[in-house]
Structures are given as structure tokens and as C-alpha cells.
mmCIF file of C-alpha atoms in Angstrom:
data_model
loop_
_atom_site.group_PDB
_atom_site.id
_atom_site.type_symbol
_atom_site.label_atom_id
_atom_site.label_comp_id
_atom_site.label_asym_id
_atom_site.label_seq_id
_atom_site.Cartn_x
_atom_site.Cartn_y
_atom_site.Cartn_z
ATOM 1 C CA UNK J 195 -17.587 -8.984 -10.091
ATOM 2 C CA UNK J 196 -19.476 -9.355 -6.825
ATOM 3 C CA UNK J 197 -17.289 -6.699 -5.230
ATOM 4 C CA UNK J 198 -17.685 -4.440 -8.249
ATOM 5 C CA UNK J 199 -21.444 -4.712 -7.966
ATOM 6 C CA UNK J 200 -21.238 -3.817 -4.264
ATOM 7 C CA UNK J 201 -19.045 -0.783 -4.788
ATOM 8 C CA UNK J 202 -20.248 0.853 -8.018
ATOM 9 C CA UNK J 203 -23.292 0.278 -10.146
ATOM 10 C CA UNK J 204 -21.918 2.938 -12.535
ATOM 11 C CA UNK J 205 -18.846 0.869 -13.404
ATOM 12 C CA UNK J 206 -20.137 -2.646 -12.758
ATOM 13 C CA UNK J 207 -22.302 -2.534 -15.862
ATOM 14 C CA UNK J 208 -19.669 -1.487 -18.433
ATOM 15 C CA UNK J 209 -16.924 -3.614 -16.848
ATOM 16 C CA UNK J 210 -19.103 -6.720 -16.837
ATOM 17 C CA UNK J 211 -19.613 -6.252 -20.580
ATOM 18 C CA UNK J 212 -15.909 -6.235 -21.440
ATOM 19 C CA UNK J 213 -14.238 -9.196 -23.114
ATOM 20 C CA UNK J 214 -11.997 -11.579 -21.194
ATOM 21 C CA UNK J 215 -8.534 -10.212 -20.494
ATOM 22 C CA UNK J 216 -9.567 -6.572 -20.715
ATOM 23 C CA UNK J 217 -12.307 -7.214 -18.161
ATOM 24 C CA UNK J 218 -9.782 -8.485 -15.620
ATOM 25 C CA UNK J 219 -7.410 -5.587 -16.278
ATOM 26 C CA UNK J 220 -10.075 -2.897 -15.872
ATOM 27 C CA UNK J 221 -11.600 -4.678 -12.866
ATOM 28 C CA UNK J 222 -8.188 -4.835 -11.221
ATOM 29 C CA UNK J 223 -7.488 -1.159 -11.834
ATOM 30 C CA UNK J 224 -10.918 -0.028 -10.674
ATOM 31 C CA UNK J 225 -10.938 -2.119 -7.497
ATOM 32 C CA UNK J 226 -7.354 -1.188 -6.544
ATOM 33 C CA UNK J 227 -8.247 2.474 -6.860
ATOM 34 C CA UNK J 228 -11.569 2.006 -5.071
ATOM 35 C CA UNK J 229 -9.678 0.323 -2.234
ATOM 36 C CA UNK J 230 -7.484 3.366 -1.655
ATOM 37 C CA UNK J 231 -10.358 5.788 -2.247
ATOM 38 C CA UNK J 232 -12.084 4.181 0.737
ATOM 39 C CA UNK J 233 -9.047 5.137 2.837
ATOM 40 C CA UNK J 234 -9.058 8.739 1.642
ATOM 41 C CA UNK J 235 -12.789 9.169 2.280
ATOM 42 C CA UNK J 236 -13.006 7.132 5.492
ATOM 43 C CA UNK J 237 -15.061 9.086 8.067
ATOM 44 C CA UNK J 238 -13.378 7.570 11.147
ATOM 45 C CA UNK J 239 -9.680 7.584 10.248
ATOM 46 C CA UNK J 240 -7.539 10.534 11.310
ATOM 47 C CA UNK J 241 -5.706 12.470 8.641
ATOM 48 C CA UNK J 242 -2.260 11.327 9.864
ATOM 49 C CA UNK J 243 -3.422 7.702 9.724
ATOM 50 C CA UNK J 244 -4.796 8.186 6.220
ATOM 51 C CA UNK J 245 -1.435 9.570 5.167
ATOM 52 C CA UNK J 246 0.367 6.612 6.765
ATOM 53 C CA UNK J 247 -1.860 4.046 5.063
ATOM 54 C CA UNK J 248 -1.775 5.718 1.662
ATOM 55 C CA UNK J 249 2.011 6.114 1.754
ATOM 56 C CA UNK J 250 2.193 2.469 2.786
ATOM 57 C CA UNK J 251 0.096 1.426 -0.203
ATOM 58 C CA UNK J 252 2.359 3.437 -2.488
ATOM 59 C CA UNK J 253 5.395 1.636 -1.067
ATOM 60 C CA UNK J 254 3.686 -1.763 -1.244
ATOM 61 C CA UNK J 255 2.940 -1.398 -4.957
ATOM 62 C CA UNK J 256 6.588 -0.563 -5.554
ATOM 63 C CA UNK J 257 7.811 -3.540 -3.515
ATOM 64 C CA UNK J 258 8.452 -7.162 -4.462
ATOM 65 C CA UNK J 259 5.782 -8.569 -2.146
ATOM 66 C CA UNK J 260 2.584 -6.593 -2.416
ATOM 67 C CA UNK J 261 0.410 -9.107 -0.551
ATOM 68 C CA UNK J 262 2.668 -9.310 2.508
ATOM 69 C CA UNK J 263 3.221 -5.557 2.616
ATOM 70 C CA UNK J 264 -0.469 -4.655 2.453
ATOM 71 C CA UNK J 265 -1.550 -7.349 4.906
ATOM 72 C CA UNK J 266 1.010 -6.090 7.448
ATOM 73 C CA UNK J 267 -0.004 -2.470 6.772
ATOM 74 C CA UNK J 268 -3.737 -3.090 7.216
ATOM 75 C CA UNK J 269 -3.601 -5.655 10.048
ATOM 76 C CA UNK J 270 -3.965 -3.171 12.962
ATOM 77 C CA UNK J 271 -7.006 -1.575 11.299
ATOM 78 C CA UNK J 272 -8.948 -4.617 10.109
ATOM 79 C CA UNK J 273 -11.937 -3.631 12.208
ATOM 80 C CA UNK J 274 -12.150 -0.203 10.552
ATOM 81 C CA UNK J 275 -11.227 -0.750 6.914
ATOM 82 C CA UNK J 276 -13.841 -2.054 4.443
ATOM 83 C CA UNK J 277 -13.529 -5.381 2.675
ATOM 84 C CA UNK J 278 -12.625 -3.831 -0.668
ATOM 85 C CA UNK J 279 -9.569 -2.224 0.957
ATOM 86 C CA UNK J 280 -8.479 -5.253 2.968
ATOM 87 C CA UNK J 281 -8.512 -7.386 -0.179
ATOM 88 C CA UNK J 282 -6.380 -4.951 -2.180
ATOM 89 C CA UNK J 283 -3.746 -7.576 -2.951
ATOM 90 C CA UNK J 284 -6.419 -9.813 -4.495
ATOM 91 C CA UNK J 285 -7.518 -7.104 -6.919
ATOM 92 C CA UNK J 286 -3.885 -6.524 -7.876
ATOM 93 C CA UNK J 287 -3.364 -10.255 -8.479
ATOM 94 C CA UNK J 288 -6.360 -10.288 -10.834
ATOM 95 C CA UNK J 289 -4.568 -8.121 -13.416
ATOM 96 C CA UNK J 290 -3.001 -9.842 -16.457
ATOM 97 C CA UNK J 291 0.768 -9.994 -15.989
ATOM 98 C CA UNK J 292 1.609 -8.086 -19.176
ATOM 99 C CA UNK J 293 -0.299 -4.947 -18.097
ATOM 100 C CA UNK J 294 0.012 -5.261 -14.294
ATOM 101 C CA UNK J 295 2.977 -2.829 -14.082
ATOM 102 C CA UNK J 296 0.769 -0.104 -15.578
ATOM 103 C CA UNK J 297 -2.086 -0.688 -13.118
ATOM 104 C CA UNK J 298 0.388 -0.876 -10.223
ATOM 105 C CA UNK J 299 2.114 2.347 -11.300
ATOM 106 C CA UNK J 300 -1.122 4.318 -11.445
ATOM 107 C CA UNK J 301 -2.402 2.894 -8.155
ATOM 108 C CA UNK J 302 0.857 3.794 -6.417
ATOM 109 C CA UNK J 303 0.807 7.288 -7.913
ATOM 110 C CA UNK J 304 -2.800 7.836 -6.873
ATOM 111 C CA UNK J 305 -2.111 6.656 -3.313
ATOM 112 C CA UNK J 306 0.850 9.020 -3.069
ATOM 113 C CA UNK J 307 -1.117 12.003 -4.360
ATOM 114 C CA UNK J 308 -4.089 11.195 -2.133
ATOM 115 C CA UNK J 309 -1.679 11.226 0.818
ATOM 116 C CA UNK J 310 -0.487 14.668 -0.284
ATOM 117 C CA UNK J 311 -4.063 15.944 -0.306
ATOM 118 C CA UNK J 312 -4.758 14.458 3.115
ATOM 119 C CA UNK J 313 -1.701 16.269 4.460
ATOM 120 C CA UNK J 314 -3.043 19.515 2.967
ATOM 121 C CA UNK J 315 -6.485 18.757 4.468
ATOM 122 C CA UNK J 316 -7.968 18.893 0.955
ATOM 123 C CA UNK J 317 -7.784 22.688 0.876
ATOM 124 C CA UNK J 318 -8.849 23.892 -2.571
ATOM 125 C CA UNK J 319 -8.667 27.637 -3.108
ATOM 126 C CA UNK J 320 -8.516 28.018 -6.896
ATOM 127 C CA UNK J 321 -9.635 26.273 -10.053
ATOM 128 C CA UNK J 322 -6.028 25.178 -10.553
ATOM 129 C CA UNK J 323 -6.177 23.458 -7.159
ATOM 130 C CA UNK J 324 -9.401 21.774 -8.232
ATOM 131 C CA UNK J 325 -7.795 20.631 -11.484
ATOM 132 C CA UNK J 326 -4.906 19.121 -9.540
ATOM 133 C CA UNK J 327 -7.238 17.341 -7.120
ATOM 134 C CA UNK J 328 -9.552 15.948 -9.783
ATOM 135 C CA UNK J 329 -6.511 14.745 -11.713
ATOM 136 C CA UNK J 330 -5.150 12.991 -8.614
ATOM 137 C CA UNK J 331 -8.323 11.017 -7.920
ATOM 138 C CA UNK J 332 -9.897 10.628 -11.366
ATOM 139 C CA UNK J 333 -8.013 12.200 -14.249
ATOM 140 C CA UNK J 334 -5.282 9.634 -13.943
ATOM 141 C CA UNK J 335 -7.958 6.921 -14.115
ATOM 142 C CA UNK J 336 -8.719 8.215 -17.600
ATOM 143 C CA UNK J 337 -5.007 8.022 -18.390
ATOM 144 C CA UNK J 338 -4.766 4.477 -17.079
ATOM 145 C CA UNK J 339 -7.793 3.365 -19.088
ATOM 146 C CA UNK J 340 -6.257 4.823 -22.226
ATOM 147 C CA UNK J 341 -3.130 2.756 -21.633
ATOM 148 C CA UNK J 342 -5.314 -0.326 -21.158
ATOM 149 C CA UNK J 343 -7.119 0.317 -24.464
ATOM 150 C CA UNK J 344 -3.758 0.656 -26.226
ATOM 151 C CA UNK J 345 -2.460 -2.530 -24.608
ATOM 152 C CA UNK J 346 -5.516 -4.568 -25.490
ATOM 153 C CA UNK J 347 -6.141 -3.747 -29.149
ATOM 154 C CA UNK J 348 -3.955 -0.802 -30.129
ATOM 155 C CA UNK J 349 -6.627 1.865 -29.602
ATOM 156 C CA UNK J 350 -4.922 5.270 -29.397
ATOM 157 C CA UNK J 351 -6.441 8.190 -27.507
ATOM 158 C CA UNK J 352 -5.753 11.825 -26.685
ATOM 159 C CA UNK J 353 -4.184 12.086 -23.203
ATOM 160 C CA UNK J 354 -5.753 15.434 -22.294
ATOM 161 C CA UNK J 355 -9.196 14.277 -23.378
ATOM 162 C CA UNK J 356 -8.729 11.064 -21.385
ATOM 163 C CA UNK J 357 -7.951 13.127 -18.287
ATOM 164 C CA UNK J 358 -11.058 15.264 -18.865
ATOM 165 C CA UNK J 359 -13.131 12.074 -19.107
ATOM 166 C CA UNK J 360 -12.086 11.074 -15.583
ATOM 167 C CA UNK J 361 -12.172 14.650 -14.305
ATOM 168 C CA UNK J 362 -15.706 15.181 -15.572
ATOM 169 C CA UNK J 363 -17.002 12.073 -13.812
ATOM 170 C CA UNK J 364 -15.346 13.205 -10.582
ATOM 171 C CA UNK J 365 -16.824 16.698 -10.876
ATOM 172 C CA UNK J 366 -20.288 15.113 -11.054
ATOM 173 C CA UNK J 367 -19.516 13.278 -7.805
ATOM 174 C CA UNK J 368 -18.378 16.529 -6.170
ATOM 175 C CA UNK J 369 -21.673 18.155 -7.120
ATOM 176 C CA UNK J 370 -23.731 15.167 -5.993
ATOM 177 C CA UNK J 371 -21.897 14.674 -2.688
ATOM 178 C CA UNK J 372 -21.652 18.344 -1.736
ATOM 179 C CA UNK J 373 -23.667 18.146 1.489
ATOM 180 C CA UNK J 374 -22.011 14.910 2.616
ATOM 181 C CA UNK J 375 -18.521 16.332 2.027
ATOM 182 C CA UNK J 376 -19.304 19.501 3.980
ATOM 183 C CA UNK J 377 -20.634 17.396 6.860
ATOM 184 C CA UNK J 378 -17.255 15.678 7.132
ATOM 185 C CA UNK J 379 -15.428 18.999 6.948
ATOM 186 C CA UNK J 380 -14.200 18.911 3.345
ATOM 187 C CA UNK J 381 -15.019 21.547 0.715
ATOM 188 C CA UNK J 382 -13.968 20.783 -2.853
ATOM 189 C CA UNK J 383 -15.404 24.037 -4.219
ATOM 190 C CA UNK J 384 -12.745 26.708 -4.907
ATOM 191 C CA UNK J 385 -13.021 29.848 -2.814
ATOM 192 C CA UNK J 386 -16.058 31.906 -3.823
ATOM 193 C CA UNK J 387 -17.537 29.223 -6.035
ATOM 194 C CA UNK J 388 -21.232 28.399 -5.913
ATOM 195 C CA UNK J 389 -23.187 25.499 -7.376
ATOM 196 C CA UNK J 390 -23.434 27.194 -10.766
ATOM 197 C CA UNK J 391 -19.653 27.558 -10.975
ATOM 198 C CA UNK J 392 -19.005 23.896 -10.248
ATOM 199 C CA UNK J 393 -21.783 22.977 -12.658
ATOM 200 C CA UNK J 394 -20.059 24.954 -15.397
ATOM 201 C CA UNK J 395 -16.736 23.259 -14.591
ATOM 202 C CA UNK J 396 -18.436 19.873 -14.759
ATOM 203 C CA UNK J 397 -20.137 20.541 -18.077
ATOM 204 C CA UNK J 398 -16.926 21.870 -19.595
ATOM 205 C CA UNK J 399 -15.050 18.690 -18.745
ATOM 206 C CA UNK J 400 -17.910 16.452 -19.836
ATOM 207 C CA UNK J 401 -17.905 18.240 -23.198
ATOM 208 C CA UNK J 402 -14.228 17.317 -23.627
ATOM 209 C CA UNK J 403 -15.134 13.785 -22.540
ATOM 210 C CA UNK J 404 -17.708 13.733 -25.352
ATOM 211 C CA UNK J 405 -14.907 14.599 -27.758
ATOM 212 C CA UNK J 406 -12.794 11.826 -26.208
ATOM 213 C CA UNK J 407 -15.294 9.087 -26.994
ATOM 214 C CA UNK J 408 -16.119 10.611 -30.381
ATOM 215 C CA UNK J 409 -12.519 9.841 -31.355
ATOM 216 C CA UNK J 410 -12.776 6.185 -30.323
ATOM 217 C CA UNK J 411 -13.243 3.499 -32.939
ATOM 218 C CA UNK J 412 -15.935 0.859 -32.556
ATOM 219 C CA UNK J 413 -14.786 -1.652 -29.940
ATOM 220 C CA UNK J 414 -14.495 -2.341 -26.217
ATOM 221 C CA UNK J 415 -13.167 1.109 -25.256
ATOM 222 C CA UNK J 416 -16.059 2.962 -26.872
ATOM 223 C CA UNK J 417 -18.639 0.539 -25.520
ATOM 224 C CA UNK J 418 -17.190 0.940 -22.018
ATOM 225 C CA UNK J 419 -16.860 4.738 -21.980
ATOM 226 C CA UNK J 420 -20.329 5.481 -23.348
ATOM 227 C CA UNK J 421 -22.089 4.170 -20.237
ATOM 228 C CA UNK J 422 -20.474 6.151 -17.382
ATOM 229 C CA UNK J 423 -20.418 9.272 -19.562
ATOM 230 C CA UNK J 424 -24.131 8.989 -20.368
ATOM 231 C CA UNK J 425 -24.888 8.473 -16.673
ATOM 232 C CA UNK J 426 -22.728 11.500 -15.800
ATOM 233 C CA UNK J 427 -24.635 13.704 -18.252
ATOM 234 C CA UNK J 428 -27.966 12.451 -16.918
ATOM 235 C CA UNK J 429 -26.915 13.038 -13.303
ATOM 236 C CA UNK J 430 -25.708 16.549 -14.143
ATOM 237 C CA UNK J 431 -29.059 17.312 -15.758
ATOM 238 C CA UNK J 432 -30.865 15.916 -12.710
ATOM 239 C CA UNK J 433 -28.757 17.965 -10.276
ATOM 240 C CA UNK J 434 -29.377 21.107 -12.343
ATOM 241 C CA UNK J 435 -33.113 20.505 -11.909
ATOM 242 C CA UNK J 436 -32.770 20.099 -8.141
ATOM 243 C CA UNK J 437 -32.656 16.298 -8.005
ATOM 244 C CA UNK J 438 -29.997 14.220 -6.272
ATOM 245 C CA UNK J 439 -29.470 10.698 -7.595
ATOM 246 C CA UNK J 440 -30.570 8.670 -10.584
ATOM 247 C CA UNK J 441 -32.975 5.881 -9.730
ATOM 248 C CA UNK J 442 -32.089 2.310 -10.598
ATOM 249 C CA UNK J 443 -34.820 2.325 -13.252
ATOM 250 C CA UNK J 444 -33.399 5.499 -14.787
ATOM 251 C CA UNK J 445 -29.922 3.968 -14.873
ATOM 252 C CA UNK J 446 -31.144 0.807 -16.555
ATOM 253 C CA UNK J 447 -33.146 2.798 -19.113
ATOM 254 C CA UNK J 448 -30.061 4.855 -20.046
ATOM 255 C CA UNK J 449 -27.906 1.722 -20.311
ATOM 256 C CA UNK J 450 -30.465 -0.085 -22.476
ATOM 257 C CA UNK J 451 -30.574 2.872 -24.882
ATOM 258 C CA UNK J 452 -26.797 2.791 -25.258
ATOM 259 C CA UNK J 453 -26.601 -0.914 -25.930
#
């Protein structure tokens, strides 16, 4: 939970409110994916090295000794990689045994697809490219969460709406981090797109995400999903008005209204 709080205030709050068992599963999935996201976004690692590390993570999650494989893989780069990445095997070990194969499968798949994007230098020319990228780094998170809800209490969800839930949250990040991404030489906007186009894409996916949570019955899944989605809507509204980031007070006010 300490690492969650360090890496994401958006997800720390809803994860900390989950019941035992589900909390460990979601924490494991989030931190494993955050660990590899830090590789993909690392400002000092070369693209070939990112590909090597991400492919190595994919292989490690498919091996019989994840801890040994990742420790060997990361050892030469301990001075460059953040703590959340270096402790990847710990986050994996946190997951309940009965659902661990699902979390491992999605983490491996995400690492592999992130490596593909690094090889392509994150070139996004069309909306279809953008859909593929946002699926690779976030849409499949929505899929994974849906499998966790089903595992925990039988909650069934619509796969396409689950993908849009993750995709919408990622689109908000693309809008919010636009200047930072351009500074590091990455442009996630399709060719010819302006802010208004990405804003429309974001709102369209968030609308489907609204439908996703509207289908959820009362329980942990609904309680969890309401918070990041409400924060995403609020951030989108703020960005539309020329702002940049929700204040801590604004976040806490939104969360208190949901609870």
C-alpha cells in the first residue's frame, strides 16, 4: 500500500477500500503493470534497451522462476530503474494463487505489446493506431479487472465496455501529459489531430465507461470503478477549461462525494 500511495493517488484510494483477497489481487495487477510502465516511459533508457527489458519481463512471467528471472534481468540497471520496477517479483507474489495466472498473463501480454510499440517508436498515424496503443497500455487493464471481478464474486461485465473504461482513463493521461510527451519525443496524437480531437476521443470512451459501471451491481467492482472514472471526468473538464491537474483537495472532495 505504501508503494501504491507513492505511484498513484488515483488508484491508491479505491484499491485501499477493497476487501481482503480482492485488494491483494488488484494491488498485484496494478503494481506489476506500473512496474513495466516505468520501463516504457523511462526518459534515460534507449529504445533497444526498453525492448530488451520488456521482452525479458514477458519471458519471466511465462517462466517457472519469476523472481530469479527478473532479478537477473534488472541487475545491470539497478541504478536506473525505479523501486517499483525492481520489486516486480514482490508485487507478483502478492497475488492470491487462484487468480495469479490471470494477472501474470495480462502483465506478460502488456510487456510484449509495450515492446512492440517501443520498436515502432510509438508512431501513431491514425485513430486505429491510437486504439491499438491505448488497448495495449490500458484497455487490457479493464479486461483484467473484469476477470478479477468475476473471480471474486461472480460479477459479469461487458468486455468492450471494460476496454473502453481503461482506454478512457489512458486518453485523459495523454491529454494531460501532452507537453511532457512531446518533450521526450513521443506524440500520441494521430496525424492531423488537435486537442479538440483527442478531447472528443476521450469523452467518447468515458461515455462507454459510464455505461460499463452502470451495468455493475452494488459491490466491490462498482465501488472501485466509480472513483477513477469520476476523477477522469473531472480532469477532462478541467483540461477543457485550460487547467492541468486536479488539486489534492479537489480529489478528496470528489472521492468523499462518491463514498
